[in-house]
Tab-separated table of C-alpha atoms in Angstrom:
chain	number	residue	atom	x	y	z
A	1	MET	CA	104.436	37.516	64.794
A	2	SER	CA	102.699	39.477	61.261
A	3	ASN	CA	99.346	41.906	61.403
A	4	SER	CA	97.527	40.267	58.787
A	5	TYR	CA	95.451	38.458	61.023
A	6	PHE	CA	94.689	40.649	63.399
A	7	PRO	CA	91.164	43.446	61.498
A	8	GLN	CA	92.705	46.939	61.511
A	9	TYR	CA	90.219	49.488	62.434
A	10	ASP	CA	89.562	52.658	62.563
A	11	LEU	CA	88.690	53.079	66.371
A	12	ALA	CA	88.909	57.416	66.023
A	13	GLY	CA	86.357	57.187	62.621
A	14	ARG	CA	84.296	54.870	64.445
A	15	ILE	CA	83.576	57.507	67.792
A	16	GLN	CA	80.696	58.352	67.636
A	17	HIS	CA	80.654	62.340	69.106
A	18	THR	CA	77.557	63.899	71.670
A	19	LYS	CA	76.394	66.894	73.123
A	20	PHE	CA	78.706	65.570	75.925
A	21	ALA	CA	81.911	66.143	74.268
A	22	SER	CA	84.061	68.660	73.280
A	23	GLY	CA	83.486	71.614	70.604
A	24	TYR	CA	79.737	71.770	70.021
A	25	ASN	CA	79.017	74.743	72.702
A	26	MET	CA	77.201	72.963	74.694
A	27	PRO	CA	78.815	73.747	78.477
A	28	SER	CA	80.638	70.169	80.214
A	29	ILE	CA	78.493	68.087	81.723
A	30	ARG	CA	81.866	68.472	85.389
A	31	LEU	CA	80.889	69.503	88.114
A	32	ASP	CA	82.331	73.148	88.789
A	33	ARG	CA	84.282	73.375	92.484
A	34	VAL	CA	81.226	73.449	94.960
A	35	GLU	CA	83.178	76.407	97.041
A	36	LYS	CA	84.083	79.871	95.196
A	37	PRO	CA	85.317	82.402	96.471
A	38	GLU	CA	82.970	84.511	96.010
A	39	THR	CA	80.407	83.292	97.767
A	40	GLN	CA	78.179	84.863	100.872
A	41	ASP	CA	77.526	84.052	103.863
A	42	PHE	CA	74.900	82.123	105.644
A	43	LYS	CA	72.575	86.049	106.751
A	44	GLN	CA	72.950	87.355	103.248
A	45	VAL	CA	71.771	83.374	101.353
A	46	PHE	CA	68.951	83.259	103.838
A	47	SER	CA	67.494	86.633	103.469
A	48	GLY	CA	67.614	86.236	99.936
A	49	LEU	CA	65.701	82.429	100.298
A	50	MET	CA	63.440	83.970	102.719
A	51	GLU	CA	62.738	87.504	100.164
A	52	ASN	CA	62.512	85.249	97.480
A	53	PHE	CA	59.960	82.963	99.699
A	54	ASN	CA	57.269	85.724	100.045
A	55	GLN	CA	57.403	86.402	96.413
A	56	GLU	CA	56.095	83.216	95.885
A	57	LEU	CA	53.163	83.487	98.331
A	58	ASN	CA	52.547	86.719	96.849
A	59	ALA	CA	52.274	85.304	93.305
A	60	PRO	CA	49.302	83.562	93.953
A	61	ASP	CA	47.058	86.539	95.279
A	62	ASN	CA	48.471	88.576	92.815
A	63	LEU	CA	47.366	86.713	90.073
A	64	LEU	CA	43.790	86.050	91.295
A	65	LYS	CA	43.248	89.820	91.979
A	66	ASP	CA	44.345	89.875	87.865
A	67	VAL	CA	42.385	87.445	86.953
A	68	MET	CA	39.088	88.127	88.875
A	69	GLN	CA	39.648	92.238	87.151
A	70	GLY	CA	39.582	90.596	84.005
A	71	ASN	CA	43.380	90.547	82.229
A	72	GLN	CA	43.294	88.260	79.412
A	73	ASN	CA	47.236	88.119	79.887
A	74	VAL	CA	46.170	85.083	83.089
A	75	ASP	CA	43.843	82.625	83.404
A	76	ILE	CA	43.374	80.269	86.078
A	77	HIS	CA	45.863	77.564	85.218
A	78	ASP	CA	48.761	80.418	85.880
A	79	VAL	CA	46.896	80.887	89.339
A	80	MET	CA	47.335	77.443	90.334
A	81	ILE	CA	50.540	77.220	88.646
A	82	ALA	CA	51.218	80.245	91.319
A	83	ILE	CA	49.487	78.384	94.423
A	84	SER	CA	51.312	74.834	93.862
A	85	LYS	CA	54.648	77.384	94.004
A	86	SER	CA	54.123	78.852	97.205
A	87	GLU	CA	53.012	75.753	98.528
A	88	ILE	CA	56.088	73.899	97.660
A	89	SER	CA	57.885	77.494	99.269
A	90	VAL	CA	55.884	76.391	102.236
A	91	ASN	CA	57.253	73.223	102.732
A	92	LEU	CA	60.777	73.426	101.825
A	93	ALA	CA	60.840	76.413	104.289
A	94	THR	CA	59.735	74.545	106.676
A	95	GLN	CA	61.757	71.815	106.934
A	96	MET	CA	64.150	73.990	106.788
A	97	VAL	CA	63.022	76.043	110.092
A	98	GLY	CA	62.872	72.527	111.604
A	99	LYS	CA	67.063	71.032	110.403
A	100	ALA	CA	68.377	74.962	111.577
A	101	ILE	CA	66.167	74.143	114.770
A	102	ASN	CA	67.878	70.363	115.305
A	103	ALA	CA	71.387	71.338	113.746
A	104	TYR	CA	70.955	74.512	117.242
A	105	ASP	CA	69.973	71.260	119.616
A	106	ARG	CA	72.772	69.549	118.438
A	107	VAL	CA	75.233	71.481	119.084
A	108	MET	CA	73.857	73.040	122.258
A	109	GLN	CA	74.307	69.731	123.576
A	110	ILE	CA	76.984	69.533	122.655
A	111	ASN	CA	80.195	69.244	125.714
A	112	ILE	CA	83.011	71.561	126.215
């Protein structure tokens, strides 16, 4: 059997490189481990979320005060965006509390 019947392609030369290929100073698309040794405990994570929640709730009020005082660096669009973010934060916090209560109820229903 001779190789004259089979076309000779330079496959390595025909490969198109993308952002996901290594060597382009782009981060890898592969995910890291979910659990890392330096993860915080539940209390620290939850308290951090609550601090961010308070900042998100106070941001629209602070921006609205700046707009009413005539600050030129802030406009009404920034206020509306902050209101939308705080609304999403309230919805997320409500869902989290509901899920935590449901999990607690399920744990309490476990028969020992």
